[in-house]
Backbone as a ProteinNet text record, in pm:
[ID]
protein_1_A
[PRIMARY]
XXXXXXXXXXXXXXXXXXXXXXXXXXXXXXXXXXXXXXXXXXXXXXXXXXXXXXXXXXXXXXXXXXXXXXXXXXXXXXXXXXXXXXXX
[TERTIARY]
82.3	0	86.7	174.4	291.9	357.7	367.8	442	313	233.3	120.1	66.5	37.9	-24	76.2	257.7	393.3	350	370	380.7	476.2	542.8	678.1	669.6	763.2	772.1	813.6	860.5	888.7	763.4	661	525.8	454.1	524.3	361.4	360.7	240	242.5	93	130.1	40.4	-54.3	-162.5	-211.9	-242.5	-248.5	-233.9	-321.6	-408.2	-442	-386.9	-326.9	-261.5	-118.6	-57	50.1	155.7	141.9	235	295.9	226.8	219.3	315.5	278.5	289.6	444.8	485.8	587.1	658.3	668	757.3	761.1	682.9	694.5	790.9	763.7	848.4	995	1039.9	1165	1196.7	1053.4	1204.4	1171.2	1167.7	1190.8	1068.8	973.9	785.2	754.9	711.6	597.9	488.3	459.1	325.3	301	172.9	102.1	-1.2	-28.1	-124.1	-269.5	-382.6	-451.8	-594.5	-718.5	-832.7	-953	-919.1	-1007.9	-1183.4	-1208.5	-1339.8	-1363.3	-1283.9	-1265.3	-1167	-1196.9	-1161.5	-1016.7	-964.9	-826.2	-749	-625.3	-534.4	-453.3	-526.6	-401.3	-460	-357.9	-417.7	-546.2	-603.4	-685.6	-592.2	-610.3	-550.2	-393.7	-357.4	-247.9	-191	-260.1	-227.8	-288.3	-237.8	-219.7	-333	-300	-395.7	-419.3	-542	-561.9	-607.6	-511.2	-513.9	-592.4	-711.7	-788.2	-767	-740.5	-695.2	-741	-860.6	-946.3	-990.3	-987.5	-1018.5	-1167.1	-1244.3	-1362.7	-1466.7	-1422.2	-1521.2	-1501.5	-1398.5	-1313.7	-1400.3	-1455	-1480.9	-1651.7	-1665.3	-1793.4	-1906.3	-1866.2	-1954.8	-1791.9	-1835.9	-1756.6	-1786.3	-1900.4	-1967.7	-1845.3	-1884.2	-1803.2	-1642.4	-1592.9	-1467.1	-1439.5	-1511.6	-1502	-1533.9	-1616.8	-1609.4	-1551.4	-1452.2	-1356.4	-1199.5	-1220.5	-1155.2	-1072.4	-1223.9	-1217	-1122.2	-1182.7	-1077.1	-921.4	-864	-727.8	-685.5	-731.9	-719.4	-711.2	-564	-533.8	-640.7	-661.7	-798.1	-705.9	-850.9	-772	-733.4	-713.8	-676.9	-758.2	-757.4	-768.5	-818.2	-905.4	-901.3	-941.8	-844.7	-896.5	-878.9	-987	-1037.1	-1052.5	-1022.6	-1001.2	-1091.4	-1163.2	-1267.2	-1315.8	-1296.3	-1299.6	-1406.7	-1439.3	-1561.3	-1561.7	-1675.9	-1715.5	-1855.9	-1822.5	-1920	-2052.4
-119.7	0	126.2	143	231.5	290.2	189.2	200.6	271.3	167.5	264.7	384.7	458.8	574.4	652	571.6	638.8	729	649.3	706.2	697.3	805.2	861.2	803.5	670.9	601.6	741.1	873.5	959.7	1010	1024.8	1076.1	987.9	857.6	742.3	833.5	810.3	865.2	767.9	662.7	605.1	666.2	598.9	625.8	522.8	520.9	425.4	478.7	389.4	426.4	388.2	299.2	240.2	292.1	410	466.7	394.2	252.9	172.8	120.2	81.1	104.4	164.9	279.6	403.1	425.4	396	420.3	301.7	200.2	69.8	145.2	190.1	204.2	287.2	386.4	542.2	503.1	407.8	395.7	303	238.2	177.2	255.2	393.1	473.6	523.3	446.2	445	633.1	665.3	765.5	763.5	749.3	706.4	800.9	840.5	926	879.8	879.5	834.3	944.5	875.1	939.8	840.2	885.1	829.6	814.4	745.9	752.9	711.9	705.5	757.7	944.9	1049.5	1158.2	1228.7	1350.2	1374.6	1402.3	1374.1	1312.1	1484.1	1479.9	1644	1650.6	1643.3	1674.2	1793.8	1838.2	2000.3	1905	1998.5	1975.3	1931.8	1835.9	1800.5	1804.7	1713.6	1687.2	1539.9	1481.7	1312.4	1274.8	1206.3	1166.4	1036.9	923.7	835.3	810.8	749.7	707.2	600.5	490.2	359.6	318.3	255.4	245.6	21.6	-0.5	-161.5	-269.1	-271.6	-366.6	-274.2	-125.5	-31.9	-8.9	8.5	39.6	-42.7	-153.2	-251.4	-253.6	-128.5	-111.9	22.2	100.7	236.1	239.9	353.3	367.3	427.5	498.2	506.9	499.6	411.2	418.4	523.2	532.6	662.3	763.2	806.7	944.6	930.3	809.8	851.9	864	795.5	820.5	965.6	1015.2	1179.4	1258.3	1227.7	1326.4	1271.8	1171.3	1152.9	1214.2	1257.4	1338.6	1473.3	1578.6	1687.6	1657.1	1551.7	1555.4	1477	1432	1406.4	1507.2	1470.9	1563.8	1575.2	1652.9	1640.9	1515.7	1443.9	1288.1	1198.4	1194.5	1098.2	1012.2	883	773.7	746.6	673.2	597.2	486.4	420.4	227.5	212.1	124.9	63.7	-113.4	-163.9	-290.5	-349.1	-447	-509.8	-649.2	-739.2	-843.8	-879.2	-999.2	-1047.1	-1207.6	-1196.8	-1343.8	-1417.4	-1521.2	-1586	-1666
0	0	0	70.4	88.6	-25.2	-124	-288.2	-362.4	-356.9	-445.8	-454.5	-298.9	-267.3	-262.4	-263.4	-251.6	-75.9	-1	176.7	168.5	267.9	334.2	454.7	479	616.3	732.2	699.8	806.8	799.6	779.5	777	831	871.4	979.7	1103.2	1190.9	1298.2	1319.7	1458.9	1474	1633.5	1675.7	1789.2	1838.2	1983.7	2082.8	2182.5	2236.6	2390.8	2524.5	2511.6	2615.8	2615.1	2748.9	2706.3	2739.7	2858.8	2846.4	2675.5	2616.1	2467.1	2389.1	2435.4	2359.6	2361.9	2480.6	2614.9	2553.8	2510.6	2429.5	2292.2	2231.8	2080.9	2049.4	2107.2	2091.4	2147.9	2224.7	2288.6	2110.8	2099.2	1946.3	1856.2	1873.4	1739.5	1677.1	1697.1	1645.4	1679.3	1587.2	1574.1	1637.5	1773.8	1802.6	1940.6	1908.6	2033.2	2093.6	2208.2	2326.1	2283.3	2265.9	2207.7	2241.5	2252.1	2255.5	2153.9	2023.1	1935.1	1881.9	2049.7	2065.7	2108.9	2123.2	2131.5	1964	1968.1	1787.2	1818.9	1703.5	1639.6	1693.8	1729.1	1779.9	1631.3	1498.1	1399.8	1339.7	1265.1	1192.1	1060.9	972	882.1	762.8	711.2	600.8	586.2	681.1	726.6	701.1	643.4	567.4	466.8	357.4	287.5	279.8	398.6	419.9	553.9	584	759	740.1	788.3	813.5	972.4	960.3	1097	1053.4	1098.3	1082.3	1271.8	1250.8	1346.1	1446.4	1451.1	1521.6	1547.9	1411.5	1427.2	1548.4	1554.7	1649.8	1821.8	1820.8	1943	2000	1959.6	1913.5	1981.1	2049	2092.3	1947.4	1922.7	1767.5	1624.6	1594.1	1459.3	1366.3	1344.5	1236.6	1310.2	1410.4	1479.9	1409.7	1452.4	1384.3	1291.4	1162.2	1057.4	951.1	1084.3	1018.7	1075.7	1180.7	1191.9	1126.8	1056.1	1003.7	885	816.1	694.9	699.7	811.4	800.8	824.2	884.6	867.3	714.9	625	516.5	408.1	335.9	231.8	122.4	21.9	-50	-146.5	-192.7	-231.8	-159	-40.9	70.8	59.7	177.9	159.5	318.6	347.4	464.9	456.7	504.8	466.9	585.4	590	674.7	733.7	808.1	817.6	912.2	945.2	1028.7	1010.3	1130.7	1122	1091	1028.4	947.3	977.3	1035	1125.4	1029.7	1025.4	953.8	1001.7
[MASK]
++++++++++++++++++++++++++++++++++++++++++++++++++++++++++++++++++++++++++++++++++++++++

């Protein structure tokens, strides 16, 4: 996905709720901020490229909610993919 949309590995910046977490990642180098994504996202407006949400949504007190604050930090053209487990 990275090649195709061409992402800048210095441009990931992930979020975490758990700052023990957060607190391992960042010691190995990780981009990652302690953050609550049932509350709206702390990035400027159109500030990425893509937003990768990967088994998140089912974690999430309203999914709708995040998915529309999703939008203003997305560059115009951006992308948010989305990932969610699917039980049969």
């Amino acid at each position: 996905m990275r090649r195709q949309i061409n992402l800048n590995p210095s441009r990931y910046k992930g979020i975490e709720w758990n700052q023990g977490c957060v607190d391992q990642a960042q010691a190995k180098g990780r981009n990652i901020i302690q953050n609550d994504l049932n509350q709206p996202l702390s990035f400027e407006n159109e500030s990425f490229r893509c937003v990768f949400a990967l088994s998140v949504l089912e974690h999430l007190l309203n999914g709708c909610v995040f998915m529309r604050v999703c939008h203003p930090v997305l560059e115009p053209q951006g992308m948010l993919v989305l990932l969610t487990p699917n039980r049969k």
